[in-house]
């Protein structure tokens, strides 16, 4: 199997997983992105690829990043601001525990 085919199959699997997570049938998903149900089926099996405009519609509809669809990177965007917001919503005790955890992780990574 060549790399292009492997990439298409992997991409299709991520689209299918994201579609199912969004609780959409192939027909519902096809309607939302303006393609046929057969095209969605072919896309999810890696038989066909998609254009950039279609990829954008897929990502917007499924609320996932193009990095995730194309390369399998984590679909959840973890920007520093996002982590800061999550951290600041914790109680004082939870924040202290998280800080201790970060210090332990930092020490563990610095070991040789």
XYZ file of N, CA and C in Angstrom:
336
model
N 0.859 -1.185 0.000
C 0.000 0.000 0.000
C 0.895 1.235 0.000
N 0.602 2.207 -0.856
C 1.441 3.394 -0.907
C 1.039 4.401 0.170
N 1.916 5.363 0.396
C 1.702 6.340 1.463
C 0.432 7.170 1.263
N 0.150 7.534 -0.004
C -1.056 8.326 -0.286
C -2.308 7.554 0.110
N -2.338 6.265 -0.198
C -3.493 5.443 0.152
C -3.610 5.297 1.662
N -2.485 5.049 2.339
C -2.493 4.928 3.801
C -2.994 6.224 4.443
N -2.532 7.358 3.921
C -2.962 8.650 4.464
C -4.455 8.867 4.234
N -4.944 8.495 3.049
C -6.374 8.653 2.738
C -7.238 7.791 3.642
N -6.799 6.576 3.888
C -7.556 5.675 4.756
C -7.566 6.207 6.187
N -6.410 6.646 6.671
C -6.321 7.183 8.036
C -7.179 8.441 8.170
N -7.117 9.314 7.173
C -7.925 10.524 7.186
C -9.416 10.175 7.190
N -9.796 9.213 6.365
C -11.184 8.780 6.316
C -11.665 8.232 7.646
N -10.810 7.490 8.309
C -11.178 6.934 9.617
C -11.392 8.045 10.647
N -10.547 9.079 10.577
C -10.712 10.201 11.518
C -11.992 10.983 11.213
N -12.327 11.128 9.944
C -13.585 11.798 9.579
C -14.760 10.980 10.094
N -14.715 9.678 9.873
C -15.811 8.815 10.335
C -15.948 8.874 11.860
N -14.825 8.793 12.566
C -14.863 8.852 14.034
C -15.466 10.171 14.502
N -15.056 11.267 13.878
C -15.565 12.590 14.254
C -17.049 12.726 13.928
N -17.451 12.170 12.790
C -18.874 12.217 12.403
C -19.723 11.453 13.411
N -19.250 10.286 13.800
C -19.993 9.487 14.777
C -20.025 10.175 16.143
N -18.933 10.810 16.525
C -18.895 11.559 17.781
C -19.917 12.689 17.747
N -20.079 13.301 16.561
C -21.060 14.378 16.384
C -22.486 13.836 16.252
N -22.604 12.497 16.286
C -23.912 11.824 16.191
C -24.651 12.179 14.894
N -23.895 12.160 13.799
C -24.464 12.416 12.477
C -24.407 11.147 11.644
N -25.470 10.874 10.908
C -25.424 9.790 9.937
C -24.635 10.289 8.730
N -24.265 9.364 7.855
C -23.588 9.781 6.630
C -24.490 10.712 5.819
N -25.770 10.430 5.810
C -26.698 11.255 5.040
C -26.786 12.667 5.631
N -26.911 12.765 6.932
C -26.987 14.085 7.578
C -25.708 14.873 7.343
N -24.575 14.189 7.495
C -23.279 14.827 7.298
C -23.124 15.305 5.854
N -23.510 14.461 4.905
C -23.417 14.820 3.488
C -24.231 16.072 3.192
N -25.439 16.144 3.748
C -26.291 17.326 3.528
C -25.634 18.578 4.083
N -25.024 18.457 5.260
C -24.409 19.627 5.901
C -23.202 20.163 5.133
N -22.447 19.253 4.500
C -21.257 19.718 3.781
C -21.474 19.826 2.271
N -22.691 19.520 1.821
C -23.044 19.725 0.420
C -22.476 18.714 -0.554
N -22.428 17.448 -0.127
C -21.950 16.389 -1.014
C -22.940 15.222 -0.962
N -22.692 14.193 -1.764
C -23.574 13.021 -1.757
C -23.193 12.076 -0.621
N -24.143 11.242 -0.251
C -23.887 10.229 0.765
C -22.815 9.254 0.281
N -22.835 8.939 -1.005
C -21.825 8.040 -1.579
C -20.432 8.643 -1.447
N -20.323 9.948 -1.651
C -19.027 10.619 -1.516
C -18.525 10.501 -0.077
N -19.414 10.706 0.903
C -19.021 10.578 2.316
C -18.537 9.155 2.584
N -19.256 8.168 2.080
C -18.858 6.769 2.248
C -17.470 6.532 1.654
N -17.260 7.018 0.424
C -15.963 6.857 -0.239
C -14.860 7.592 0.521
N -15.159 8.757 1.016
C -14.200 9.560 1.773
C -13.791 8.834 3.048
N -14.765 8.310 3.760
C -14.486 7.615 5.022
C -13.708 6.316 4.811
N -13.829 5.714 3.634
C -13.077 4.494 3.331
C -11.726 4.802 2.709
N -11.449 6.069 2.456
C -10.170 6.453 1.874
C -10.081 6.246 0.383
N -11.232 6.058 -0.268
C -11.262 5.834 -1.718
C -11.043 7.142 -2.465
N -11.537 8.242 -1.912
C -11.372 9.567 -2.524
C -10.796 10.527 -1.495
N -10.240 11.609 -1.994
C -9.779 12.693 -1.143
C -10.787 13.821 -1.191
N -10.407 14.971 -0.666
C -11.325 16.110 -0.716
C -10.552 17.385 -1.012
N -11.282 18.353 -1.509
C -10.698 19.658 -1.805
C -10.553 20.451 -0.510
N -9.805 21.517 -0.575
C -9.639 22.380 0.601
C -10.977 22.968 1.050
N -11.820 23.496 0.136
C -13.113 24.008 0.597
C -13.968 22.934 1.286
N -13.913 21.701 0.784
C -14.669 20.616 1.416
C -14.070 20.275 2.777
N -12.750 20.278 2.878
C -12.093 20.029 4.158
C -12.512 21.072 5.194
N -12.591 22.314 4.771
C -13.017 23.383 5.680
C -14.443 23.129 6.164
N -15.326 22.741 5.248
C -16.712 22.434 5.637
C -16.755 21.260 6.607
N -15.937 20.238 6.347
C -15.879 19.067 7.226
C -15.460 19.490 8.631
N -14.383 20.257 8.711
C -13.860 20.688 10.013
C -14.856 21.567 10.754
N -15.472 22.489 10.044
C -16.464 23.367 10.674
C -17.674 22.571 11.160
N -18.144 21.653 10.347
C -19.323 20.864 10.699
C -19.051 19.941 11.883
N -17.884 19.308 11.892
C -17.551 18.347 12.939
C -16.852 18.992 14.136
N -16.549 20.283 14.004
C -15.877 21.044 15.061
C -14.559 20.384 15.473
N -13.749 20.072 14.460
C -12.412 19.520 14.672
C -11.424 20.335 13.845
N -10.156 20.222 14.192
C -9.137 20.958 13.455
C -8.729 20.202 12.195
N -8.225 20.945 11.232
C -7.715 20.297 10.019
C -6.471 19.476 10.349
N -5.694 19.887 11.356
C -4.547 19.093 11.793
C -4.980 17.696 12.221
N -6.109 17.627 12.911
C -6.605 16.320 13.342
C -7.030 15.485 12.140
N -7.809 16.066 11.242
C -8.300 15.306 10.081
C -7.123 14.872 9.198
N -6.198 15.773 8.924
C -5.109 15.471 8.001
C -4.003 14.626 8.609
N -3.643 14.915 9.859
C -2.458 14.276 10.432
C -2.709 13.510 11.732
N -3.905 13.610 12.273
C -4.217 12.864 13.482
C -3.794 13.534 14.766
N -3.413 14.801 14.677
C -3.049 15.515 15.902
C -4.274 15.707 16.769
N -4.041 15.829 18.051
C -5.121 15.943 19.030
C -6.186 16.937 18.582
N -7.451 16.497 18.542
C -8.518 17.381 18.072
C -8.857 18.519 19.031
N -8.360 18.440 20.250
C -8.660 19.484 21.225
C -7.517 20.480 21.215
N -7.834 21.715 20.954
C -6.827 22.775 20.926
C -6.445 23.130 22.352
N -5.198 22.953 22.687
C -4.721 23.258 24.034
C -3.785 24.468 23.979
N -4.352 25.617 23.833
C -3.535 26.818 23.824
C -3.209 27.186 25.262
N -2.127 27.934 25.494
C -1.815 28.347 26.857
C -2.985 29.070 27.529
N -3.696 29.897 26.784
C -4.830 30.615 27.361
C -5.906 29.631 27.813
N -6.173 28.622 27.004
C -7.163 27.615 27.357
C -6.755 26.918 28.653
N -5.495 26.502 28.770
C -5.027 25.852 29.987
C -5.095 26.806 31.179
N -4.741 28.049 30.960
C -4.815 29.038 32.047
C -6.255 29.186 32.527
N -7.191 29.274 31.585
C -8.603 29.391 31.962
C -9.052 28.193 32.777
N -8.662 27.002 32.343
C -9.044 25.797 33.068
C -8.426 25.781 34.460
N -7.172 26.153 34.543
C -6.466 26.169 35.819
C -7.088 27.181 36.779
N -7.431 28.352 36.267
C -7.958 29.408 37.137
C -9.362 29.108 37.647
N -10.054 28.153 37.026
C -11.390 27.775 37.487
C -11.366 26.741 38.606
N -10.173 26.260 38.950
C -10.052 25.265 40.015
C -10.071 25.950 41.382
N -10.412 25.171 42.404
C -10.355 25.695 43.774
C -8.898 25.906 44.164
N -8.670 26.621 45.248
C -7.296 26.860 45.715
C -6.577 25.542 45.985
N -7.272 24.607 46.615
C -6.674 23.311 46.925
C -6.337 22.549 45.639
N -7.226 22.589 44.660
C -6.971 21.913 43.385
C -5.788 22.558 42.658
N -5.695 23.903 42.728
C -4.579 24.593 42.091
C -3.256 24.196 42.742
N -3.237 24.078 44.061
C -2.023 23.667 44.769
C -1.610 22.259 44.346
N -2.578 21.360 44.250
C -2.274 19.999 43.812
C -1.728 19.981 42.384
N -2.320 20.801 41.509
C -1.836 20.874 40.129
C -0.406 21.417 40.087
N -0.122 22.434 40.879
C 1.231 22.990 40.920
C 2.232 21.938 41.385
N 1.866 21.177 42.416
C 2.745 20.101 42.884
C 2.981 19.087 41.766
N 1.905 18.758 41.051
C 2.029 17.816 39.943
C 2.947 18.335 38.850
N 2.821 19.622 38.513
C 3.684 20.216 37.496
C 5.145 20.189 37.937
N 5.391 20.483 39.220
C 6.770 20.455 39.726
C 7.344 19.042 39.654
N 6.538 18.041 40.023
C 6.993 16.646 39.931
C 7.283 16.252 38.482
N 6.422 16.642 37.561
C 6.644 16.356 36.144
C 7.919 17.025 35.648
N 8.094 18.273 36.037
C 9.276 19.023 35.627
C 10.558 18.326 36.123
N 10.539 17.904 37.378
C 11.697 17.192 37.935
C 11.917 15.876 37.211
N 10.842 15.154 36.908
C 10.967 13.862 36.222
C 11.558 14.035 34.830
N 11.174 15.085 34.114
C 11.700 15.315 32.776
C 13.158 15.769 32.793
N 13.596 16.357 33.900
C 14.967 16.836 33.963
C 15.936 15.723 34.377
N 15.436 14.568 34.818
C 16.293 13.443 35.173
C 16.896 12.847 33.919
N 18.090 12.321 34.056
C 18.746 11.702 32.886
C 18.727 10.225 32.983
